[in-house]
mmCIF file of N, CA and C in Angstrom:
data_model
loop_
_atom_site.group_PDB
_atom_site.id
_atom_site.type_symbol
_atom_site.label_atom_id
_atom_site.label_comp_id
_atom_site.label_asym_id
_atom_site.label_seq_id
_atom_site.Cartn_x
_atom_site.Cartn_y
_atom_site.Cartn_z
ATOM 1 N N VAL G 252 -12.564 13.472 -5.989
ATOM 2 C CA VAL G 252 -11.681 13.794 -7.111
ATOM 3 C C VAL G 252 -10.869 15.042 -6.774
ATOM 4 N N GLY G 253 -9.571 14.983 -7.023
ATOM 5 C CA GLY G 253 -8.713 16.143 -6.833
ATOM 6 C C GLY G 253 -8.067 16.279 -5.474
ATOM 7 N N GLU G 254 -8.671 15.726 -4.437
ATOM 8 C CA GLU G 254 -8.087 15.829 -3.097
ATOM 9 C C GLU G 254 -7.298 14.567 -2.775
ATOM 10 N N GLU G 255 -6.498 14.638 -1.711
ATOM 11 C CA GLU G 255 -5.784 13.442 -1.266
ATOM 12 C C GLU G 255 -6.765 12.415 -0.714
ATOM 13 N N VAL G 256 -6.450 11.142 -0.920
ATOM 14 C CA VAL G 256 -7.266 10.066 -0.360
ATOM 15 C C VAL G 256 -6.382 9.216 0.542
ATOM 16 N N LEU G 257 -6.830 9.040 1.782
ATOM 17 C CA LEU G 257 -6.128 8.175 2.724
ATOM 18 C C LEU G 257 -6.633 6.754 2.536
ATOM 19 N N LEU G 258 -5.729 5.833 2.228
ATOM 20 C CA LEU G 258 -6.066 4.418 2.148
ATOM 21 C C LEU G 258 -5.514 3.791 3.419
ATOM 22 N N LYS G 259 -6.422 3.533 4.350
ATOM 23 C CA LYS G 259 -6.044 3.109 5.695
ATOM 24 C C LYS G 259 -5.861 1.593 5.761
ATOM 25 N N CYS G 260 -4.841 1.179 6.477
ATOM 26 C CA CYS G 260 -4.602 -0.249 6.697
ATOM 27 C C CYS G 260 -3.926 -0.397 8.051
ATOM 28 N N SER G 261 -4.509 -1.215 8.912
ATOM 29 C CA SER G 261 -3.879 -1.476 10.204
ATOM 30 C C SER G 261 -3.714 -2.978 10.369
ATOM 31 N N PHE G 262 -2.736 -3.358 11.168
ATOM 32 C CA PHE G 262 -2.463 -4.787 11.354
ATOM 33 C C PHE G 262 -1.989 -5.056 12.765
ATOM 34 N N LYS G 263 -2.134 -6.313 13.172
ATOM 35 C CA LYS G 263 -1.601 -6.794 14.441
ATOM 36 C C LYS G 263 -0.777 -8.029 14.117
ATOM 37 N N SER G 264 0.293 -8.227 14.848
ATOM 38 C CA SER G 264 1.145 -9.387 14.623
ATOM 39 C C SER G 264 1.531 -10.002 15.956
ATOM 40 N N SER G 265 1.550 -11.339 15.983
ATOM 41 C CA SER G 265 1.961 -12.029 17.201
ATOM 42 C C SER G 265 3.487 -12.118 17.283
ATOM 43 N N SER G 266 4.163 -11.769 16.202
ATOM 44 C CA SER G 266 5.628 -11.774 16.169
ATOM 45 C C SER G 266 6.145 -10.339 16.284
ATOM 46 N N PRO G 267 7.347 -10.164 16.830
ATOM 47 C CA PRO G 267 7.926 -8.822 16.885
ATOM 48 C C PRO G 267 8.129 -8.278 15.463
ATOM 49 N N ILE G 268 7.944 -6.978 15.303
ATOM 50 C CA ILE G 268 8.158 -6.348 14.000
ATOM 51 C C ILE G 268 9.656 -6.387 13.693
ATOM 52 N N SER G 269 10.014 -6.890 12.514
ATOM 53 C CA SER G 269 11.427 -6.990 12.134
ATOM 54 C C SER G 269 11.617 -6.448 10.723
ATOM 55 N N GLU G 270 12.868 -6.462 10.261
ATOM 56 C CA GLU G 270 13.155 -5.989 8.899
ATOM 57 C C GLU G 270 12.589 -6.938 7.845
ATOM 58 N N ARG G 271 12.083 -8.091 8.268
ATOM 59 C CA ARG G 271 11.473 -9.036 7.329
ATOM 60 C C ARG G 271 10.010 -8.683 7.030
ATOM 61 N N LEU G 272 9.444 -7.739 7.778
ATOM 62 C CA LEU G 272 8.058 -7.326 7.541
ATOM 63 C C LEU G 272 7.917 -6.795 6.117
ATOM 64 N N ARG G 273 6.859 -7.254 5.433
ATOM 65 C CA ARG G 273 6.584 -6.805 4.059
ATOM 66 C C ARG G 273 5.146 -6.327 3.963
ATOM 67 N N ILE G 274 4.961 -5.235 3.254
ATOM 68 C CA ILE G 274 3.624 -4.707 2.989
ATOM 69 C C ILE G 274 3.481 -4.543 1.484
ATOM 70 N N ASP G 275 2.385 -5.043 0.942
ATOM 71 C CA ASP G 275 2.091 -4.863 -0.477
ATOM 72 C C ASP G 275 0.690 -4.300 -0.624
ATOM 73 N N TRP G 276 0.575 -3.240 -1.412
ATOM 74 C CA TRP G 276 -0.723 -2.700 -1.792
ATOM 75 C C TRP G 276 -0.948 -3.058 -3.258
ATOM 76 N N THR G 277 -2.101 -3.649 -3.538
ATOM 77 C CA THR G 277 -2.447 -3.971 -4.924
ATOM 78 C C THR G 277 -3.751 -3.278 -5.286
ATOM 79 N N TYR G 278 -3.962 -3.158 -6.591
ATOM 80 C CA TYR G 278 -5.122 -2.432 -7.119
ATOM 81 C C TYR G 278 -5.708 -3.204 -8.284
ATOM 82 N N ARG G 279 -7.033 -3.266 -8.315
ATOM 83 C CA ARG G 279 -7.748 -3.819 -9.466
ATOM 84 C C ARG G 279 -8.800 -2.801 -9.883
ATOM 85 N N PRO G 280 -8.814 -2.410 -11.165
ATOM 86 C CA PRO G 280 -9.811 -1.429 -11.620
ATOM 87 C C PRO G 280 -11.233 -1.930 -11.405
ATOM 88 N N LEU G 281 -12.160 -0.991 -11.254
ATOM 89 C CA LEU G 281 -13.568 -1.316 -11.071
ATOM 90 C C LEU G 281 -14.083 -2.152 -12.237
ATOM 91 N N THR G 282 -13.546 -1.900 -13.424
ATOM 92 C CA THR G 282 -13.967 -2.615 -14.628
ATOM 93 C C THR G 282 -13.380 -4.015 -14.713
ATOM 94 N N GLY G 283 -12.588 -4.399 -13.712
ATOM 95 C CA GLY G 283 -11.960 -5.712 -13.712
ATOM 96 C C GLY G 283 -10.589 -5.642 -14.368
ATOM 97 N N GLY G 284 -10.010 -6.801 -14.615
ATOM 98 C CA GLY G 284 -8.691 -6.823 -15.242
ATOM 99 C C GLY G 284 -7.619 -7.232 -14.257
ATOM 100 N N GLN G 285 -6.381 -6.969 -14.650
ATOM 101 C CA GLN G 285 -5.214 -7.392 -13.895
ATOM 102 C C GLN G 285 -5.063 -6.662 -12.563
ATOM 103 N N MET G 286 -4.672 -7.415 -11.538
ATOM 104 C CA MET G 286 -4.248 -6.804 -10.282
ATOM 105 C C MET G 286 -2.870 -6.212 -10.546
ATOM 106 N N GLU G 287 -2.602 -5.062 -9.976
ATOM 107 C CA GLU G 287 -1.267 -4.492 -10.130
ATOM 108 C C GLU G 287 -0.755 -4.030 -8.775
ATOM 109 N N THR G 288 0.517 -4.288 -8.491
ATOM 110 C CA THR G 288 1.122 -3.833 -7.249
ATOM 111 C C THR G 288 1.436 -2.354 -7.392
ATOM 112 N N ILE G 289 0.916 -1.547 -6.456
ATOM 113 C CA ILE G 289 1.107 -0.102 -6.552
ATOM 114 C C ILE G 289 2.014 0.435 -5.446
ATOM 115 N N PHE G 290 2.330 -0.424 -4.452
ATOM 116 C CA PHE G 290 3.195 0.022 -3.367
ATOM 117 C C PHE G 290 3.775 -1.197 -2.665
ATOM 118 N N HIS G 291 5.049 -1.097 -2.283
ATOM 119 C CA HIS G 291 5.719 -2.173 -1.558
ATOM 120 C C HIS G 291 6.540 -1.542 -0.436
ATOM 121 N N TYR G 292 6.546 -2.195 0.714
ATOM 122 C CA TYR G 292 7.348 -1.729 1.850
ATOM 123 C C TYR G 292 8.132 -2.904 2.400
ATOM 124 N N GLN G 293 9.435 -2.720 2.516
ATOM 125 C CA GLN G 293 10.283 -3.682 3.224
ATOM 126 C C GLN G 293 11.460 -2.892 3.784
ATOM 127 N N SER G 294 11.370 -2.533 5.041
ATOM 128 C CA SER G 294 12.299 -1.639 5.751
ATOM 129 C C SER G 294 12.153 -0.185 5.305
ATOM 130 N N VAL G 295 11.969 0.047 4.025
ATOM 131 C CA VAL G 295 11.723 1.394 3.490
ATOM 132 C C VAL G 295 10.590 1.306 2.465
ATOM 133 N N PRO G 296 9.889 2.428 2.208
ATOM 134 C CA PRO G 296 8.796 2.407 1.235
ATOM 135 C C PRO G 296 9.301 2.396 -0.203
ATOM 136 N N TYR G 297 8.594 1.648 -1.047
ATOM 137 C CA TYR G 297 8.873 1.583 -2.484
ATOM 138 C C TYR G 297 7.587 1.853 -3.254
ATOM 139 N N PRO G 298 7.241 3.130 -3.467
ATOM 140 C CA PRO G 298 6.057 3.413 -4.297
ATOM 141 C C PRO G 298 6.326 2.942 -5.725
ATOM 142 N N THR G 299 5.266 2.647 -6.460
ATOM 143 C CA THR G 299 5.432 2.185 -7.834
ATOM 144 C C THR G 299 6.126 3.247 -8.690
ATOM 145 N N THR G 300 6.901 2.780 -9.647
ATOM 146 C CA THR G 300 7.603 3.693 -10.552
ATOM 147 C C THR G 300 7.019 3.627 -11.961
ATOM 148 N N VAL G 301 5.943 2.861 -12.116
ATOM 149 C CA VAL G 301 5.293 2.725 -13.416
ATOM 150 C C VAL G 301 3.775 2.778 -13.239
ATOM 151 N N GLY G 302 3.056 2.972 -14.338
ATOM 152 C CA GLY G 302 1.601 2.883 -14.311
ATOM 153 C C GLY G 302 0.924 4.162 -13.864
ATOM 154 N N LYS G 303 -0.396 4.051 -13.721
ATOM 155 C CA LYS G 303 -1.229 5.224 -13.447
ATOM 156 C C LYS G 303 -1.001 5.855 -12.079
ATOM 157 N N PHE G 304 -0.406 5.104 -11.126
ATOM 158 C CA PHE G 304 -0.198 5.635 -9.779
ATOM 159 C C PHE G 304 1.228 6.149 -9.554
ATOM 160 N N LYS G 305 2.057 6.121 -10.592
ATOM 161 C CA LYS G 305 3.438 6.616 -10.507
ATOM 162 C C LYS G 305 3.439 8.050 -9.976
ATOM 163 N N ASP G 306 4.274 8.304 -8.971
ATOM 164 C CA ASP G 306 4.446 9.630 -8.358
ATOM 165 C C ASP G 306 3.200 10.157 -7.641
ATOM 166 N N ARG G 307 2.225 9.289 -7.363
ATOM 167 C CA ARG G 307 1.013 9.762 -6.679
ATOM 168 C C ARG G 307 0.764 9.055 -5.357
ATOM 169 N N ILE G 308 1.642 8.139 -4.960
ATOM 170 C CA ILE G 308 1.430 7.398 -3.710
ATOM 171 C C ILE G 308 2.517 7.746 -2.708
ATOM 172 N N SER G 309 2.097 8.051 -1.484
ATOM 173 C CA SER G 309 3.026 8.367 -0.397
ATOM 174 C C SER G 309 2.750 7.457 0.793
ATOM 175 N N TRP G 310 3.810 7.055 1.438
ATOM 176 C CA TRP G 310 3.734 6.231 2.646
ATOM 177 C C TRP G 310 3.482 7.129 3.845
ATOM 178 N N ILE G 311 2.457 6.834 4.634
ATOM 179 C CA ILE G 311 2.242 7.575 5.878
ATOM 180 C C ILE G 311 2.091 6.628 7.061
ATOM 181 N N GLY G 312 2.344 5.348 6.801
ATOM 182 C CA GLY G 312 2.207 4.347 7.849
ATOM 183 C C GLY G 312 3.324 4.413 8.875
ATOM 184 N N ASN G 313 3.153 3.606 9.918
ATOM 185 C CA ASN G 313 4.155 3.474 10.971
ATOM 186 C C ASN G 313 4.075 2.023 11.434
ATOM 187 N N VAL G 314 4.990 1.187 10.949
ATOM 188 C CA VAL G 314 4.900 -0.246 11.238
ATOM 189 C C VAL G 314 4.992 -0.547 12.732
ATOM 190 N N ALA G 315 5.713 0.267 13.483
ATOM 191 C CA ALA G 315 5.828 0.055 14.933
ATOM 192 C C ALA G 315 4.471 0.188 15.618
ATOM 193 N N GLU G 316 3.565 0.947 15.005
ATOM 194 C CA GLU G 316 2.222 1.133 15.559
ATOM 195 C C GLU G 316 1.162 0.322 14.819
ATOM 196 N N GLY G 317 1.594 -0.598 13.945
ATOM 197 C CA GLY G 317 0.649 -1.439 13.217
ATOM 198 C C GLY G 317 -0.121 -0.690 12.143
ATOM 199 N N ASP G 318 0.494 0.330 11.577
ATOM 200 C CA ASP G 318 -0.165 1.154 10.563
ATOM 201 C C ASP G 318 0.553 0.989 9.222
ATOM 202 N N ALA G 319 -0.180 0.568 8.197
ATOM 203 C CA ALA G 319 0.382 0.372 6.856
ATOM 204 C C ALA G 319 -0.346 1.252 5.839
ATOM 205 N N SER G 320 -0.778 2.426 6.268
ATOM 206 C CA SER G 320 -1.584 3.308 5.424
ATOM 207 C C SER G 320 -0.750 4.046 4.382
ATOM 208 N N ILE G 321 -1.399 4.353 3.260
ATOM 209 C CA ILE G 321 -0.783 5.154 2.206
ATOM 210 C C ILE G 321 -1.749 6.274 1.821
ATOM 211 N N VAL G 322 -1.234 7.265 1.101
ATOM 212 C CA VAL G 322 -2.050 8.368 0.601
ATOM 213 C C VAL G 322 -1.939 8.385 -0.917
ATOM 214 N N LEU G 323 -3.081 8.572 -1.573
ATOM 215 C CA LEU G 323 -3.121 8.726 -3.025
ATOM 216 C C LEU G 323 -3.384 10.187 -3.341
ATOM 217 N N GLN G 324 -2.457 10.819 -4.074
ATOM 218 C CA GLN G 324 -2.610 12.222 -4.443
ATOM 219 C C GLN G 324 -3.355 12.355 -5.776
ATOM 220 N N SER G 325 -4.059 13.445 -5.918
ATOM 221 C CA SER G 325 -4.739 13.820 -7.161
ATOM 222 C C SER G 325 -5.563 12.687 -7.761
ATOM 223 N N PRO G 326 -6.476 12.099 -6.963
ATOM 224 C CA PRO G 326 -7.284 11.006 -7.510
ATOM 225 C C PRO G 326 -8.207 11.492 -8.620
ATOM 226 N N VAL G 327 -8.465 10.583 -9.560
ATOM 227 C CA VAL G 327 -9.412 10.836 -10.647
ATOM 228 C C VAL G 327 -10.428 9.702 -10.648
ATOM 229 N N LEU G 328 -11.557 9.922 -11.289
ATOM 230 C CA LEU G 328 -12.632 8.936 -11.300
ATOM 231 C C LEU G 328 -12.158 7.568 -11.781
ATOM 232 N N SER G 329 -11.241 7.553 -12.738
ATOM 233 C CA SER G 329 -10.775 6.276 -13.281
ATOM 234 C C SER G 329 -9.901 5.494 -12.296
ATOM 235 N N ASP G 330 -9.548 6.096 -11.147
ATOM 236 C CA ASP G 330 -8.808 5.371 -10.104
ATOM 237 C C ASP G 330 -9.733 4.459 -9.307
ATOM 238 N N ASN G 331 -11.037 4.617 -9.489
ATOM 239 C CA ASN G 331 -12.003 3.822 -8.748
ATOM 240 C C ASN G 331 -11.701 2.335 -8.941
ATOM 241 N N GLY G 332 -11.732 1.591 -7.859
ATOM 242 C CA GLY G 332 -11.449 0.161 -7.933
ATOM 243 C C GLY G 332 -11.246 -0.412 -6.550
ATOM 244 N N THR G 333 -10.625 -1.577 -6.502
ATOM 245 C CA THR G 333 -10.378 -2.273 -5.244
ATOM 246 C C THR G 333 -8.908 -2.150 -4.882
ATOM 247 N N PHE G 334 -8.648 -1.631 -3.688
ATOM 248 C CA PHE G 334 -7.291 -1.498 -3.173
ATOM 249 C C PHE G 334 -7.136 -2.505 -2.033
ATOM 250 N N ILE G 335 -6.106 -3.344 -2.105
ATOM 251 C CA ILE G 335 -5.902 -4.395 -1.105
ATOM 252 C C ILE G 335 -4.541 -4.218 -0.441
ATOM 253 N N CYS G 336 -4.561 -4.254 0.879
ATOM 254 C CA CYS G 336 -3.348 -4.145 1.680
ATOM 255 C C CYS G 336 -3.016 -5.536 2.233
ATOM 256 N N SER G 337 -1.787 -5.977 2.025
ATOM 257 C CA SER G 337 -1.339 -7.278 2.511
ATOM 258 C C SER G 337 -0.084 -7.085 3.361
ATOM 259 N N VAL G 338 -0.125 -7.576 4.604
ATOM 260 C CA VAL G 338 1.012 -7.425 5.513
ATOM 261 C C VAL G 338 1.497 -8.814 5.924
ATOM 262 N N LYS G 339 2.797 -9.029 5.782
ATOM 263 C CA LYS G 339 3.410 -10.289 6.232
ATOM 264 C C LYS G 339 4.575 -9.950 7.147
ATOM 265 N N ASN G 340 4.573 -10.558 8.333
ATOM 266 C CA ASN G 340 5.649 -10.360 9.301
ATOM 267 C C ASN G 340 6.145 -11.727 9.756
ATOM 268 N N PRO G 341 7.014 -12.359 8.947
ATOM 269 C CA PRO G 341 7.437 -13.733 9.255
ATOM 270 C C PRO G 341 7.977 -13.868 10.675
ATOM 271 N N PRO G 342 7.642 -14.979 11.342
ATOM 272 C CA PRO G 342 6.898 -16.129 10.802
ATOM 273 C C PRO G 342 5.386 -15.929 10.775
ATOM 274 N N ASP G 343 4.896 -14.811 11.316
ATOM 275 C CA ASP G 343 3.460 -14.532 11.340
ATOM 276 C C ASP G 343 3.025 -14.002 9.976
ATOM 277 N N VAL G 344 1.964 -14.578 9.422
ATOM 278 C CA VAL G 344 1.427 -14.066 8.146
ATOM 279 C C VAL G 344 -0.025 -13.676 8.307
#
């Protein structure tokens, strides 16, 4: 609680990395409920602009190195849950 949290995600692709590469981070609270997209990347990072993670997510990944990691600032206990990283690099998924 209170410190930055690194949410690590790495990937490998059999296709060359292109501007079609997409990264989505989703979150589901520990108590269950709706999945929510908290971060999107397609050529540039798009942190969420709504919800509990607004202004608290930063991109630190490097797609050229197969890194899709993000950082969550000022975590609180209620942030506990499942964070899922999804990477698609067409035609490779």
